[in-house]
Coordinates of C-alpha atoms in Angstrom, one line a residue:
Q203 CA 60.1 152.1 142.9
V204 CA 58.8 149.0 141.3
Q205 CA 56.1 147.1 143.2
L206 CA 55.3 143.5 142.4
V207 CA 52.0 141.8 143.3
E208 CA 51.6 138.1 142.7
S209 CA 48.4 136.2 142.4
G210 CA 47.1 132.8 141.2
G211 CA 48.4 130.6 144.0
G212 CA 46.3 128.1 145.7
S213 CA 45.8 124.4 146.6
V214 CA 45.7 121.7 143.9
Q215 CA 45.9 118.0 143.7
T216 CA 48.9 116.2 142.4
G217 CA 49.0 116.5 138.6
G218 CA 47.0 119.7 138.6
S219 CA 47.9 123.1 137.1
L220 CA 48.2 126.7 138.2
R221 CA 48.8 129.9 136.4
L222 CA 50.6 132.5 138.5
S223 CA 50.6 136.2 137.6
C224 CA 52.8 139.1 138.7
A225 CA 51.9 142.7 138.0
A226 CA 54.7 145.3 138.0
T227 CA 53.7 148.9 138.8
G228 CA 55.5 152.1 139.7
R229 CA 57.9 154.4 138.0
F230 CA 60.9 153.1 136.2
F231 CA 63.0 153.7 133.1
S232 CA 63.1 150.1 131.9
L233 CA 62.1 146.7 133.1
N234 CA 64.9 144.4 132.0
A235 CA 63.9 141.0 133.2
M236 CA 61.4 139.3 135.4
G237 CA 61.5 135.9 137.1
W238 CA 59.9 133.5 139.5
Y239 CA 61.6 132.0 142.5
R240 CA 60.2 129.7 145.2
Q241 CA 61.0 128.9 148.8
A242 CA 59.7 126.1 150.9
P243 CA 59.8 126.3 154.7
S244 CA 63.3 125.9 156.0
K245 CA 64.6 125.7 152.4
Q246 CA 66.7 128.1 150.4
R247 CA 65.1 130.2 147.7
E248 CA 65.6 128.8 144.3
L249 CA 65.1 129.9 140.7
V250 CA 62.0 128.6 138.9
A251 CA 62.2 130.6 135.7
R252 CA 63.4 133.9 134.4
I253 CA 62.7 135.8 131.2
I254 CA 64.7 138.7 129.8
A255 CA 63.8 141.6 127.5
D256 CA 64.3 139.7 124.2
G257 CA 61.9 136.9 125.4
S258 CA 64.6 134.3 126.1
A259 CA 63.7 132.2 129.1
I260 CA 65.9 130.3 131.6
Y261 CA 64.4 127.5 133.6
G262 CA 65.5 126.1 136.9
D263 CA 66.2 122.4 137.2
S264 CA 63.3 121.5 139.6
M265 CA 60.4 122.2 137.3
E266 CA 61.9 122.3 133.8
G267 CA 59.6 120.7 131.3
R268 CA 56.5 121.4 133.4
L269 CA 56.2 125.1 133.1
T270 CA 56.2 128.0 130.8
I271 CA 57.1 131.6 131.6
S272 CA 55.8 134.5 129.6
R273 CA 55.4 138.2 129.8
D274 CA 53.0 140.8 128.6
K275 CA 55.4 143.6 128.0
T276 CA 52.7 146.2 127.3
K277 CA 51.0 145.7 130.7
N278 CA 54.2 144.6 132.6
I279 CA 52.6 141.4 133.8
L280 CA 54.6 138.2 134.2
F281 CA 52.9 134.8 134.0
L282 CA 54.0 131.3 135.0
Q283 CA 52.0 128.3 133.7
M284 CA 52.7 125.3 135.9
D285 CA 51.5 121.8 135.0
S286 CA 51.9 118.3 136.4
L287 CA 52.3 119.7 139.9
R288 CA 53.8 117.6 142.6
P289 CA 53.8 117.8 146.4
E290 CA 57.4 118.8 146.3
D291 CA 56.4 121.9 144.4
T292 CA 54.7 123.2 147.5
A293 CA 56.3 126.5 148.3
A294 CA 55.9 130.2 148.4
Y295 CA 56.4 131.6 144.9
F296 CA 58.0 135.0 144.6
C297 CA 58.1 137.4 141.7
N298 CA 61.4 139.3 141.0
A299 CA 62.1 142.1 138.6
E300 CA 65.3 143.7 137.4
W301 CA 64.8 147.3 136.5
Q302 CA 66.5 150.6 135.9
A303 CA 65.4 153.9 137.4
T304 CA 67.3 155.9 134.7
D305 CA 68.9 155.3 131.4
Y306 CA 72.3 155.0 132.9
G307 CA 71.4 153.6 136.2
R308 CA 72.6 150.2 137.4
P309 CA 70.1 147.4 137.5
L310 CA 68.0 147.3 140.6
Y311 CA 65.8 144.5 142.0
S312 CA 62.4 144.2 143.5
W313 CA 60.5 141.3 145.1
G314 CA 56.9 140.6 145.6
Q315 CA 55.3 139.3 148.8
G316 CA 54.8 135.9 147.4
T317 CA 51.9 133.6 146.6
Q318 CA 51.4 130.2 148.2
V319 CA 51.2 127.1 146.2
T320 CA 50.2 123.9 147.9
V321 CA 50.1 120.5 146.1
S322 CA 48.4 117.7 148.0
S323 CA 48.9 114.0 147.2

């Protein structure tokens, strides 16, 4: 029962920046972690960055050093600041959330519909 809505995608030139947002709504006991994944046409979905409850972040190999993931825990909004974008960063970016419906429930996962990022050379 967690819905995720991404925003902030668009078209930029090489070297430009974008800030993606993901708003989590619905009813849940806890939101344990949130992350960003991306998928280019005919490519496998890959991890971009993930942040857990204590604020620790894990970054994928593709964009490490060029992005910062953060979360507003009060509003349950996930952010991804992307800098020095390259054409190979062109992909659909998806928000993911790990959450629990109850105190003792096992972790569940939700996905957003994605937001398109296009980087032109």
